Coordinates of C-alpha atoms in Angstrom, one line a residue:
Chain A
M11 CA 0.4 -0.1 0.0
V12 CA 1.1 3.2 -0.5
S13 CA 1.7 5.7 2.0
T14 CA 0.2 9.7 1.1
K15 CA 1.5 12.2 3.3
E16 CA -0.9 14.0 5.5
G17 CA 0.3 16.8 5.7
V18 CA -1.8 19.5 4.2
S19 CA -5.4 19.6 6.1
L20 CA -9.2 21.0 4.5
S21 CA -8.4 23.7 5.9
D22 CA -5.4 24.7 4.1
Y23 CA -7.6 24.2 0.8
Q24 CA -9.8 26.6 2.4
D25 CA -7.8 29.6 2.1
V26 CA -7.9 28.9 -1.9
T27 CA -11.5 28.1 -2.3
G28 CA -13.8 30.1 -0.3
K29 CA -15.6 28.0 3.1
H30 CA -18.4 27.4 1.0
V31 CA -16.7 24.6 -0.9
I32 CA -15.2 22.7 2.1
D33 CA -18.0 22.4 2.5
E34 CA -20.2 21.3 0.5
L35 CA -17.9 18.8 0.6
R36 CA -18.8 17.5 3.9
V37 CA -22.3 17.3 3.3
I38 CA -21.8 15.6 0.5
A39 CA -18.8 13.5 3.1
A40 CA -21.9 12.7 5.5
H41 CA -22.6 10.0 2.8
V42 CA -20.0 7.8 2.3
E43 CA -18.1 8.9 6.0
G44 CA -16.8 5.0 6.8
R45 CA -16.6 3.8 3.0
R46 CA -13.2 2.0 1.8
L47 CA -12.4 2.6 -1.4
Q48 CA -8.9 0.7 -2.4
N49 CA -7.8 2.8 -5.5
I50 CA -5.1 0.7 -7.7
N51 CA -3.6 2.5 -10.4
S52 CA 0.4 1.4 -11.6
T53 CA 2.5 3.7 -10.4
A54 CA 3.4 5.3 -7.1
V55 CA 5.0 8.5 -9.1
G56 CA 5.7 9.8 -11.4
G57 CA 2.8 10.7 -13.4
G58 CA -1.0 12.6 -13.6
V59 CA -2.4 10.2 -11.6
A60 CA 0.0 8.6 -8.9
E61 CA 0.1 12.9 -8.6
I62 CA -3.5 13.7 -7.3
L63 CA -3.6 10.3 -5.5
T64 CA -0.8 11.7 -3.3
R65 CA -3.2 14.5 -2.5
L66 CA -6.5 12.7 -2.8
V67 CA -6.6 9.6 -0.2
P68 CA -5.6 11.9 1.9
L69 CA -8.2 14.6 1.8
L70 CA -10.6 12.0 1.5
R71 CA -9.4 10.0 4.5
E72 CA -10.1 13.7 6.8
L73 CA -13.1 13.3 4.9
G74 CA -14.1 10.1 6.6
V75 CA -13.4 8.2 3.6
L76 CA -11.3 5.3 3.9
A77 CA -9.2 6.1 0.6
T78 CA -6.3 4.3 -0.1
W79 CA -4.2 3.0 -2.1
D80 CA -2.0 0.3 -3.7
V81 CA 0.8 -0.8 -6.8
I82 CA 1.0 -2.8 -8.7
K83 CA 3.9 -4.6 -10.1
G84 CA 5.3 -6.0 -13.1
D85 CA 9.1 -5.9 -14.9
Q86 CA 9.8 -3.5 -17.6
N87 CA 9.0 -5.7 -20.1
F88 CA 5.0 -5.9 -19.0
F89 CA 5.5 -1.3 -19.1
E90 CA 6.2 -1.9 -21.8
I91 CA 3.8 -3.6 -23.0
T92 CA 0.8 -1.9 -21.1
K93 CA 3.2 1.3 -23.2
A94 CA 1.9 0.0 -26.8
M95 CA -1.1 -0.9 -25.0
H96 CA -0.9 3.2 -23.8
N97 CA -0.4 3.6 -27.4
A98 CA -3.4 1.6 -29.5
L99 CA -5.8 3.0 -27.5
H100 CA -5.2 6.6 -28.8
G101 CA -5.1 5.3 -31.6
K102 CA -2.1 3.6 -32.6
P103 CA -1.8 0.8 -34.8
E104 CA 0.7 -1.3 -32.3
N105 CA 1.1 -4.7 -33.0
L106 CA 0.7 -6.6 -29.4
T107 CA 1.6 -10.5 -30.0
P108 CA 0.4 -13.0 -27.6
A109 CA 4.0 -13.1 -25.8
M110 CA 2.9 -9.9 -25.5
L111 CA -0.6 -10.4 -24.1
D112 CA 0.4 -13.6 -22.9
H113 CA 2.6 -10.6 -20.7
Y114 CA 0.1 -9.3 -20.1
R115 CA -1.7 -11.7 -18.1
A116 CA 0.7 -13.2 -16.6
T117 CA 1.2 -9.8 -14.2
T118 CA -1.6 -9.9 -13.2
E119 CA -2.4 -12.8 -12.6
S120 CA 1.4 -12.6 -10.0
N121 CA -1.0 -9.5 -9.0
L122 CA -3.9 -11.3 -8.4
R123 CA -2.2 -13.3 -5.7
Q124 CA -0.2 -11.2 -4.1
M125 CA -3.0 -8.1 -3.8
D126 CA -5.4 -7.6 -1.0
F127 CA -8.4 -6.1 -2.7
H128 CA -10.3 -5.0 0.7
G129 CA -12.2 -2.0 -0.6
D130 CA -16.3 -1.6 -0.1
V131 CA -15.4 0.0 -4.8
I132 CA -12.4 -0.3 -6.0
W133 CA -11.0 2.2 -8.1
V134 CA -8.8 0.8 -10.6
H135 CA -6.5 3.1 -12.8
D136 CA -5.8 3.0 -16.4
P137 CA -5.2 0.0 -19.1
Q138 CA -2.7 -1.4 -16.8
P139 CA -4.6 -3.7 -13.5
A140 CA -6.6 -3.1 -15.8
A141 CA -7.9 -7.4 -15.7
L142 CA -7.6 -7.0 -11.8
I143 CA -11.6 -7.0 -12.4
A144 CA -11.5 -10.8 -12.8
R145 CA -11.9 -11.2 -9.1
R146 CA -14.9 -9.0 -9.0
K147 CA -17.1 -11.6 -8.7
Q148 CA -15.0 -13.1 -5.8
S149 CA -15.3 -9.4 -4.1
G150 CA -19.1 -9.0 -3.8
R151 CA -18.5 -5.4 -4.4
P152 CA -18.5 -2.8 -7.0
W153 CA -15.7 -1.8 -10.0
V154 CA -14.9 1.5 -11.5
W155 CA -12.6 1.3 -14.2
R156 CA -10.8 4.8 -14.6
C157 CA -9.9 5.8 -17.4
H158 CA -7.8 8.2 -18.0
I159 CA -6.6 8.4 -21.4
D160 CA -9.0 8.8 -24.7
V161 CA -10.3 5.2 -25.9
S162 CA -13.1 6.6 -28.2
T163 CA -10.9 6.0 -31.3
P164 CA -8.3 3.0 -30.1
Y165 CA -6.5 0.3 -32.6
K166 CA -9.4 -2.2 -32.6
P167 CA -7.5 -5.0 -32.2
V168 CA -6.0 -4.1 -28.2
W169 CA -9.5 -2.3 -27.2
D170 CA -11.1 -5.9 -28.7
F171 CA -8.4 -7.6 -25.9
L172 CA -9.0 -4.9 -23.3
A173 CA -13.3 -4.5 -23.8
P174 CA -14.1 -7.8 -22.2
Y175 CA -12.4 -6.5 -18.4
V176 CA -14.1 -3.6 -19.0
E177 CA -17.2 -4.5 -19.6
Q178 CA -17.3 -6.5 -16.8
Y179 CA -16.8 -3.3 -14.3
D180 CA -19.7 -1.8 -12.5
A181 CA -19.0 1.5 -14.3
A182 CA -16.1 3.5 -16.4
I183 CA -15.0 6.6 -15.2
F184 CA -14.0 8.5 -17.7
S185 CA -12.1 12.3 -17.9
M186 CA -13.9 14.0 -20.9
P187 CA -16.5 12.8 -23.2
D188 CA -15.0 12.6 -26.2
F189 CA -13.0 9.9 -24.2
A190 CA -15.7 7.8 -24.5
R191 CA -17.4 4.7 -26.8
P192 CA -20.7 2.7 -26.2
M193 CA -20.5 -0.3 -23.1
H194 CA -23.0 -1.9 -21.3
I195 CA -21.6 -1.0 -18.1
P196 CA -22.6 3.6 -16.8
Q197 CA -19.7 5.8 -17.2
F198 CA -19.2 8.9 -15.7
M199 CA -17.0 12.3 -16.5
V200 CA -14.9 13.0 -13.9
A201 CA -11.6 15.7 -15.3
P202 CA -9.3 15.3 -13.2
S203 CA -7.3 18.1 -11.6
I204 CA -4.6 19.8 -10.1
D205 CA -3.8 21.0 -6.6
P206 CA -2.8 24.4 -5.8
L207 CA -1.1 23.0 -2.9
S208 CA 1.7 20.7 -4.1
D209 CA 5.5 21.8 -4.8
K210 CA 4.3 21.9 -8.1
N211 CA 1.6 24.4 -8.3
R212 CA 2.1 26.4 -4.9
E213 CA 3.2 30.2 -4.6
L214 CA 7.1 30.6 -5.2
E215 CA 9.1 33.5 -4.3
P216 CA 10.2 35.8 -6.6
G217 CA 13.9 35.2 -5.7
T218 CA 13.2 31.1 -6.3
V219 CA 11.4 31.8 -9.4
E220 CA 14.9 34.1 -10.4
R221 CA 17.4 30.8 -9.1
V222 CA 15.7 28.0 -10.9
L223 CA 15.6 29.7 -13.8
R224 CA 19.7 31.0 -13.8
K225 CA 20.0 27.9 -12.3
H226 CA 19.3 26.3 -15.8
G227 CA 21.1 28.6 -18.1
V228 CA 17.7 31.0 -18.8
D229 CA 17.9 34.8 -18.5
P230 CA 14.5 35.9 -16.6
G231 CA 15.2 39.6 -18.5
R232 CA 14.2 38.1 -21.7
P233 CA 11.1 36.9 -23.0
V234 CA 11.0 32.9 -21.9
L235 CA 8.2 30.6 -23.9
T236 CA 7.7 26.7 -22.4
Q237 CA 6.5 23.0 -22.7
I238 CA 6.4 20.9 -19.7
S239 CA 5.6 17.6 -20.2
R240 CA 7.0 13.6 -20.6
F241 CA 9.3 13.3 -24.1
D242 CA 6.2 11.5 -26.1
R243 CA 5.6 12.1 -29.4
L244 CA 2.4 12.7 -29.0
K245 CA 2.9 16.2 -27.0
D246 CA 5.3 17.3 -30.7
P247 CA 8.1 18.9 -28.7
L248 CA 9.7 18.8 -32.8
G249 CA 6.5 21.5 -33.3
V250 CA 7.2 22.6 -30.5
I251 CA 10.8 23.9 -31.4
A252 CA 9.9 24.6 -34.8
A253 CA 7.1 27.5 -33.3
Y254 CA 10.2 28.9 -31.0
K255 CA 12.7 28.8 -34.4
L256 CA 9.7 31.7 -35.8
V257 CA 9.2 33.5 -33.5
R258 CA 12.9 33.8 -32.3
K259 CA 13.0 35.6 -35.8
R260 CA 11.0 38.5 -34.4
H261 CA 11.1 38.4 -30.2
N262 CA 15.1 37.1 -28.5
C263 CA 13.4 34.5 -26.2
Q264 CA 14.2 31.7 -25.1
L265 CA 12.9 27.8 -25.7
V266 CA 12.1 25.7 -22.3
L267 CA 11.6 21.9 -22.7
A268 CA 11.0 20.4 -19.7
G269 CA 9.1 17.2 -18.5
G270 CA 10.4 14.2 -16.5
D271 CA 10.4 10.4 -17.0
A272 CA 7.5 8.0 -15.8
P273 CA 8.6 4.2 -14.6
D274 CA 6.1 2.7 -17.1
D275 CA 7.8 5.4 -20.2
P276 CA 10.4 3.8 -21.9
E277 CA 9.4 5.5 -25.6
G278 CA 10.6 9.2 -23.9
A279 CA 14.3 7.8 -23.9
A280 CA 14.1 7.8 -27.9
V281 CA 13.0 10.8 -27.9
L282 CA 14.7 13.3 -26.3
N283 CA 17.6 12.4 -28.6
E284 CA 15.4 13.9 -31.6
V285 CA 14.4 16.9 -29.6
R286 CA 17.7 17.6 -29.2
E287 CA 18.9 16.8 -32.3
A288 CA 16.9 19.6 -33.2
A289 CA 17.7 21.6 -31.3
G290 CA 21.1 21.3 -32.4
T291 CA 23.1 24.1 -30.7
D292 CA 20.7 27.0 -30.5
P293 CA 22.3 28.1 -26.8
N294 CA 18.3 29.7 -26.2
I295 CA 16.5 25.6 -25.9
H296 CA 17.2 25.0 -23.1
V297 CA 16.0 20.1 -23.2
L298 CA 15.4 20.2 -19.6
P299 CA 14.8 15.8 -18.7
L300 CA 14.2 16.1 -15.1
P301 CA 14.7 13.7 -12.2
P302 CA 11.2 12.3 -10.4
F303 CA 10.8 15.2 -7.4
S304 CA 11.9 17.7 -9.3
D305 CA 7.8 19.6 -9.2
L306 CA 9.4 23.2 -7.1
E307 CA 11.3 23.4 -10.1
I308 CA 8.6 22.9 -13.0
N309 CA 6.4 25.1 -10.7
A310 CA 9.6 28.2 -11.2
L311 CA 9.6 26.9 -14.1
V312 CA 6.1 27.7 -15.2
R313 CA 6.1 31.2 -13.7
G314 CA 9.0 32.2 -15.0
S315 CA 7.6 32.0 -18.4
T316 CA 6.0 34.4 -20.7
I317 CA 3.8 32.0 -22.2
V318 CA 3.2 28.7 -22.3
F319 CA 2.9 25.2 -25.3
Q320 CA 1.5 22.9 -24.5
K321 CA 1.1 21.7 -28.7
S322 CA -0.3 18.2 -28.4
I323 CA -0.8 16.5 -31.4
K324 CA -2.7 13.9 -29.2
E325 CA -3.3 14.3 -25.2
G326 CA -5.6 12.9 -22.1
F327 CA -6.5 15.8 -20.6
G328 CA -3.7 17.8 -21.2
L329 CA -3.5 18.7 -16.7
T330 CA -0.4 21.2 -17.8
V331 CA -2.9 23.2 -18.5
S332 CA -4.3 23.8 -15.8
E333 CA -1.3 23.8 -13.9
A334 CA 0.1 26.7 -16.2
L335 CA -3.2 28.5 -16.2
W336 CA -3.4 29.1 -13.1
K337 CA 0.1 30.5 -12.1
G338 CA -2.0 33.1 -14.1
K339 CA 0.3 31.9 -17.9
P340 CA -1.6 32.6 -20.8
V341 CA -2.0 28.7 -22.9
I342 CA -0.7 27.9 -26.7
A343 CA -2.6 24.4 -26.9
G344 CA -3.5 22.2 -29.3
A345 CA -6.3 21.9 -29.9
V346 CA -7.3 18.7 -28.8
G347 CA -8.5 15.7 -26.2
G348 CA -8.6 17.7 -22.7
I349 CA -6.7 21.0 -23.6
K350 CA -10.2 22.0 -24.9
L351 CA -12.1 22.4 -21.5
Q352 CA -9.0 24.4 -20.4
V353 CA -8.1 27.0 -23.0
I354 CA -10.8 29.4 -23.4
N355 CA -9.9 30.1 -27.1
G356 CA -9.8 34.0 -26.9
H357 CA -10.2 33.9 -23.2
T358 CA -8.0 31.6 -21.5
G359 CA -5.4 31.7 -23.5
F360 CA -5.6 29.7 -28.1
L361 CA -6.1 26.6 -29.4
V362 CA -3.4 26.0 -32.5
H363 CA -3.5 22.8 -35.5
S364 CA 0.2 24.2 -36.4
P365 CA 3.8 25.3 -35.4
E366 CA 2.3 28.2 -38.0
G367 CA 0.1 28.7 -36.1
A368 CA 1.7 28.7 -32.2
A369 CA 3.5 31.1 -33.6
Q370 CA 1.3 33.8 -35.2
R371 CA -0.3 33.4 -31.3
A372 CA 3.4 33.7 -29.1
M373 CA 4.2 36.5 -31.1
Q374 CA 0.7 38.3 -31.0
L375 CA 1.6 37.8 -26.8
L376 CA 4.3 39.0 -26.9
A377 CA 3.6 42.5 -28.1
D378 CA 0.7 42.6 -26.6
P379 CA 1.4 42.7 -22.8
G380 CA -2.3 43.3 -21.7
L381 CA -3.0 40.9 -23.4
C382 CA -1.7 38.5 -22.1
R383 CA -2.9 39.8 -18.5
R384 CA -6.0 38.9 -19.4
L385 CA -6.1 36.0 -20.2
G386 CA -4.1 34.8 -17.5
E387 CA -6.2 36.6 -15.0
N388 CA -9.2 34.5 -17.1
G389 CA -7.5 31.1 -17.2
R390 CA -6.7 32.1 -12.9
L391 CA -11.0 31.7 -12.3
H392 CA -11.0 29.6 -14.6
V393 CA -9.2 26.9 -13.4
K394 CA -10.3 27.4 -9.4
Q395 CA -13.7 27.0 -10.8
N396 CA -13.5 23.8 -12.5
F397 CA -9.7 22.2 -11.7
L398 CA -8.9 21.7 -8.2
L399 CA -8.8 19.4 -6.8
T400 CA -11.7 19.2 -4.1
R401 CA -13.3 19.6 -7.2
Q402 CA -12.4 16.1 -8.2
V403 CA -13.3 14.7 -4.6
K404 CA -16.5 15.9 -5.2
D405 CA -17.2 14.3 -7.9
Y406 CA -15.0 11.0 -6.9
M407 CA -17.6 10.9 -4.2
L408 CA -20.5 11.4 -5.9
V409 CA -19.7 8.2 -8.3
M410 CA -19.6 6.9 -4.8
L411 CA -22.9 7.9 -4.5
A412 CA -24.2 7.3 -8.5
L413 CA -22.7 3.3 -7.4
D414 CA -25.8 2.7 -4.8
H415 CA -28.4 4.5 -7.2
P416 CA -28.0 2.9 -11.1
A417 CA -31.2 3.5 -12.4
K418 CA -32.3 7.1 -10.8
D419 CA -31.1 9.3 -12.4
V420 CA -32.7 11.6 -9.2
V421 CA -31.7 11.0 -6.9
H422 CA -33.0 12.7 -3.0
L423 CA -30.7 12.6 -0.2
N424 CA -31.9 13.3 3.1
Chain B
M25 CA -41.8 18.4 -3.4
K26 CA -44.9 16.2 -2.1
S27 CA -47.7 19.0 -1.5
M28 CA -48.1 21.8 0.3
N29 CA -50.5 22.5 3.1
H30 CA -51.4 25.8 5.0
H31 CA -48.7 26.1 7.5
E32 CA -45.9 24.0 5.4
P33 CA -42.5 26.0 6.0
F34 CA -40.5 26.0 2.4
H35 CA -37.1 23.7 2.8
F36 CA -34.3 25.1 0.2
H37 CA -32.7 21.9 -1.4
T38 CA -30.0 21.9 -3.8
E39 CA -27.5 19.7 -5.8
R40 CA -24.8 18.2 -7.5
R41 CA -24.5 16.9 -10.3
L42 CA -22.9 14.0 -11.9
V43 CA -22.1 14.8 -15.9
Q44 CA -23.0 10.9 -17.0
L45 CA -21.9 10.3 -20.3
T46 CA -23.9 7.5 -22.9
G47 CA -21.2 6.2 -24.8
R48 CA -23.2 8.0 -28.3
S49 CA -22.1 10.6 -30.8
A50 CA -23.6 12.7 -34.0
R51 CA -21.7 14.2 -36.8
T52 CA -24.5 14.9 -39.1
V53 CA -27.7 16.2 -38.4
P54 CA -29.5 13.1 -39.3
E55 CA -27.0 11.1 -36.9
L56 CA -28.8 13.6 -34.3
L57 CA -31.8 13.7 -34.8
A58 CA -31.6 9.9 -34.6
I59 CA -30.4 9.7 -31.1
L60 CA -32.0 12.6 -29.6
R61 CA -35.8 10.0 -30.5
E62 CA -33.5 7.4 -28.5
I63 CA -32.0 9.3 -25.9
S64 CA -33.3 9.7 -22.2
G65 CA -35.4 13.0 -21.8
A66 CA -32.5 13.3 -18.7
S67 CA -29.9 13.7 -21.4
V68 CA -32.7 16.6 -23.7
F69 CA -32.9 18.1 -20.8
Y70 CA -28.7 17.9 -19.7
H71 CA -28.3 19.7 -23.5
T72 CA -30.7 22.1 -23.4
H73 CA -30.9 23.9 -19.9
H74 CA -26.2 22.8 -17.4
L75 CA -25.0 25.7 -19.6
F76 CA -27.8 28.0 -17.6
L77 CA -25.1 26.8 -14.4
S78 CA -21.6 27.1 -16.2
H79 CA -19.2 30.3 -15.5
H80 CA -18.8 32.5 -18.8
F81 CA -16.3 34.9 -19.6
E82 CA -19.0 35.9 -21.5
K83 CA -22.8 35.7 -22.0
P84 CA -23.5 33.2 -24.6
V85 CA -25.7 33.8 -27.1
V86 CA -26.3 29.9 -26.9
Y87 CA -27.5 27.5 -24.2
N88 CA -28.0 25.3 -25.8
D89 CA -26.2 22.6 -26.9
F90 CA -28.1 21.2 -30.0
A91 CA -28.3 24.9 -31.5
D92 CA -24.5 25.0 -30.6
W93 CA -23.5 22.7 -32.1
V94 CA -25.1 22.7 -35.2
G95 CA -23.8 26.1 -35.5
Q96 CA -20.6 25.4 -34.7
A97 CA -19.8 22.5 -36.3
L98 CA -21.5 22.0 -39.2
Q99 CA -22.5 25.5 -39.9
E100 CA -26.0 24.9 -40.4
D101 CA -27.0 28.8 -39.5
A102 CA -30.9 28.5 -40.0
L103 CA -31.0 25.0 -38.2
A104 CA -29.0 26.8 -35.6
E105 CA -30.7 29.9 -35.4
R106 CA -35.2 28.0 -35.3
L107 CA -32.9 25.7 -32.5
A108 CA -31.9 28.6 -30.0
A109 CA -34.9 30.1 -30.1
I110 CA -36.7 26.9 -28.8
D111 CA -39.4 27.9 -26.1
L112 CA -38.6 26.5 -23.7
L113 CA -40.8 27.9 -20.8
A114 CA -43.1 27.1 -22.9
F115 CA -43.0 23.5 -22.5
T116 CA -44.6 21.3 -19.0
S117 CA -42.8 18.8 -19.8
I118 CA -39.7 17.3 -21.3
R119 CA -41.2 14.9 -24.1
Q120 CA -43.2 18.2 -25.6
L121 CA -39.5 19.9 -25.4
R122 CA -37.8 16.9 -27.0
E123 CA -40.9 16.3 -30.2
A124 CA -39.9 20.8 -30.6
V125 CA -36.5 20.3 -31.0
I126 CA -37.6 16.9 -33.3
A127 CA -39.6 18.5 -35.3
L128 CA -37.0 21.4 -36.4
M129 CA -34.2 19.2 -37.5
E130 CA -37.0 17.1 -39.4
A131 CA -38.1 19.5 -41.7
H132 CA -34.7 21.5 -42.0
I133 CA -33.9 17.7 -43.6
A134 CA -37.0 17.6 -45.7
A135 CA -36.0 21.0 -47.2
G136 CA -32.8 19.4 -48.0
G137 CA -30.6 21.0 -45.6
A138 CA -27.6 18.9 -43.7
R139 CA -27.7 16.6 -46.9
A140 CA -23.8 17.0 -46.5
R141 CA -23.0 18.1 -43.9
E142 CA -20.6 16.5 -41.7
C143 CA -18.5 18.3 -37.7
P144 CA -14.5 17.7 -38.4
A145 CA -13.1 14.7 -36.3
G146 CA -13.2 15.7 -32.8
D147 CA -15.8 17.2 -33.2
E148 CA -19.2 15.3 -32.8
F149 CA -21.7 15.6 -31.1
H150 CA -21.8 13.9 -27.7
F151 CA -24.5 12.4 -25.7
C152 CA -24.8 13.4 -22.2
K153 CA -27.0 13.2 -19.6
S154 CA -26.8 14.6 -15.1
K155 CA -27.6 12.2 -12.1
S156 CA -28.5 14.5 -10.1
F157 CA -28.1 14.2 -5.6
I158 CA -31.1 16.4 -4.0
M159 CA -30.1 17.4 -0.6
P160 CA -31.3 19.8 1.7
T161 CA -29.3 22.6 3.2
G162 CA -30.5 23.3 5.7
I163 CA -32.2 27.0 5.2
V164 CA -36.0 26.9 6.0
A165 CA -38.1 29.5 5.1
E166 CA -41.6 29.7 7.6
D167 CA -43.8 32.6 5.7
P168 CA -43.4 34.5 2.3
A169 CA -42.2 37.0 4.3
D170 CA -39.6 35.1 5.3
F171 CA -38.9 32.9 2.1
F172 CA -38.5 36.4 1.0
R173 CA -35.5 37.5 3.1
K174 CA -34.5 34.1 2.9
V175 CA -34.5 33.3 -0.8
R176 CA -31.9 36.5 -1.5
G177 CA -29.3 34.4 -0.2
I178 CA -29.1 30.6 -1.4
T179 CA -26.9 29.7 -3.9
N180 CA -27.3 29.3 -8.0
V181 CA -27.4 26.1 -8.2
S182 CA -30.4 26.1 -5.6
L183 CA -32.2 28.2 -7.8
Y184 CA -31.6 26.6 -11.3
F185 CA -33.2 23.5 -9.0
H186 CA -36.1 25.2 -7.6
F187 CA -37.3 27.9 -10.6
L188 CA -35.9 25.5 -14.0
E189 CA -35.3 21.9 -12.7
A190 CA -38.8 20.7 -10.7
R191 CA -40.6 23.0 -13.9
L192 CA -39.3 21.2 -16.4
R193 CA -37.2 17.6 -15.5
L194 CA -39.7 16.8 -12.5
E195 CA -42.4 17.7 -14.4
R196 CA -44.5 19.9 -11.8
P197 CA -47.2 21.8 -12.6
T198 CA -45.1 25.1 -12.1
N199 CA -41.8 26.0 -10.1
D200 CA -41.8 25.3 -6.6
F201 CA -41.2 29.0 -5.1
S202 CA -45.0 29.5 -7.2
H203 CA -46.5 26.5 -5.9
W204 CA -45.5 27.0 -2.6
L205 CA -46.9 31.0 -2.4
R206 CA -50.2 29.9 -3.6
G207 CA -50.5 27.0 -0.8
R208 CA -50.0 29.9 1.5
G209 CA -52.8 31.9 -0.4
E210 CA -50.2 34.3 -1.6
A211 CA -51.8 33.7 -5.2
G212 CA -50.4 37.4 -6.4
M213 CA -46.8 36.4 -5.9
A214 CA -47.0 33.0 -6.7
D215 CA -48.3 34.3 -10.7
A216 CA -45.6 37.5 -10.6
I217 CA -43.0 34.6 -9.9
D218 CA -44.6 32.8 -12.4
R219 CA -44.3 34.6 -15.3
L220 CA -40.9 35.0 -14.9
D221 CA -38.2 34.1 -18.6
P222 CA -35.4 32.4 -16.5
Y223 CA -34.4 31.4 -19.5
V224 CA -33.2 35.2 -20.7
V225 CA -31.6 36.4 -17.4
T226 CA -28.8 35.2 -15.6
L227 CA -29.2 33.0 -11.7
D228 CA -28.0 35.8 -10.7
E229 CA -30.7 37.9 -12.6
L230 CA -33.6 36.0 -12.0
K231 CA -33.3 36.0 -7.8
E232 CA -32.9 39.9 -7.8
Q233 CA -36.0 39.3 -9.7
I234 CA -37.7 37.2 -7.2
T235 CA -37.0 39.4 -4.1
E236 CA -38.3 42.3 -6.4
V237 CA -41.4 40.2 -6.6
G238 CA -41.3 40.9 -2.7
R239 CA -40.6 44.0 -2.6
R240 CA -43.7 44.9 -4.5
H241 CA -45.6 43.0 -2.7
G242 CA -44.6 44.4 0.6
V243 CA -43.4 41.5 1.9
N244 CA -40.1 42.1 2.4

């Protein structure tokens, strides 16, 4: 079981969200108090799911929900298979051989033997542990598949392999309607969220921001364009470099490409090499592969940026967008996936479809600091209302309640 | 809400909503129409009402998802205008509302519209619905004067529930406020609130209009 910090309490969140938000959580919590909510995913560090669970679990516990978090075990081969599965669910043709599928099943079997399924409701995150559903009948409790990725247009052979597992769940949760697909089980929408008090998002002293920029050779006195994301082709880091090169013709700016690696992302190293090659010897491009636990540095890099890119070609939800908006930064982002819920075009940032479009919007923003400020203020408000952790805590408790009343659209509670 | 006797206080409720996905989506008007014929009433209500509870950086021209999608994704402006102009206050059931939306789409298709229009990939219309959890707020009005004092302090979600959701989704004959006031013998105030159109103002503005009804009748 993963041990989570309990150093931050609901009262700390109240300072950010306002009292009414916390009061609302307590009202809902009264209806699910004492229940054991067991989360299961594939990694304790790295990636958005682990980040959120780190804080979500202790908050649920403070509200009286007995939330726990377990991580499945797998070797490198298993995580390479599930990475290929992840890409295939995003639509990329990936040939999963019978031997690979056998290894997936064998790893699942091994985890089934080792894990203790103690939850009153069991929340399985993403495809890696999805086949654990084999234990559902034995447990006799509701199982929920919390899918953080877009499975709307998957590579069919891989979905055909996964679907028989998924259809055994009592419900599925997707981050947005576009990610779902017709299934025989109830599907709920719960957008992911950011933690405003985490090292990645909390307020920082200006001196800290400047120190981090200088540490990485970034000049705080000149415009900084930044993309924070894993080194993943779907995040289009090469497109960001192409956009930067266009902007650079008019503005004396710098580019930061920073991101961490997760243990379940073996493809990252290859992409990092491609990025370094494209950056060449340009001293104004800073490629920063950051180790785990670099959240404070990422926070400082974003706060020290003038504009933040998230030029994804395909995206799960793209929480780095909300992280930048929360810091009052205008965001230029690919019009894909969950980004479309976060970047309200022209209000919190700009949606683009090409490196040229990204460059044109960046030049517009660099020429108009007032516009930068307005978009940043709107962005922070938008995140406060929709994408903070407290909203996700509320939605998860509502899903627990929904499982009690599967047939009703309107549920009266006392 | 139960039928009320003359002395029953008004219990303000609120709701928490969870969006439920149907997994069904449309790329054209005929596809939208086909799904609309079979989808649950909860989905029709969701797509014609949920935007009233959202924050907007600019006041929207259209609160109706069907109209918005037909205009934005399909560029079918005439149909979008007609869908946006549907008078939600004219209906007392989701069934009637659904039929009105269907009739407009059928007429559009019959007139030769939407033959070839298909939305760009990624802009499909996804049918959703909401699962609502109704809870008491703990705020209780003992009499009409107390009601008008307390209605000022309720949240927009509570107002939405008693005014929009109660009338159309739960198919009550009127909004909860008018129903209760009428039961207390205050037909004038009940009728005045019943005449308010919640679809042309924001929820904050609606709350102010309700408060004004009380002022005009000298009870607050």
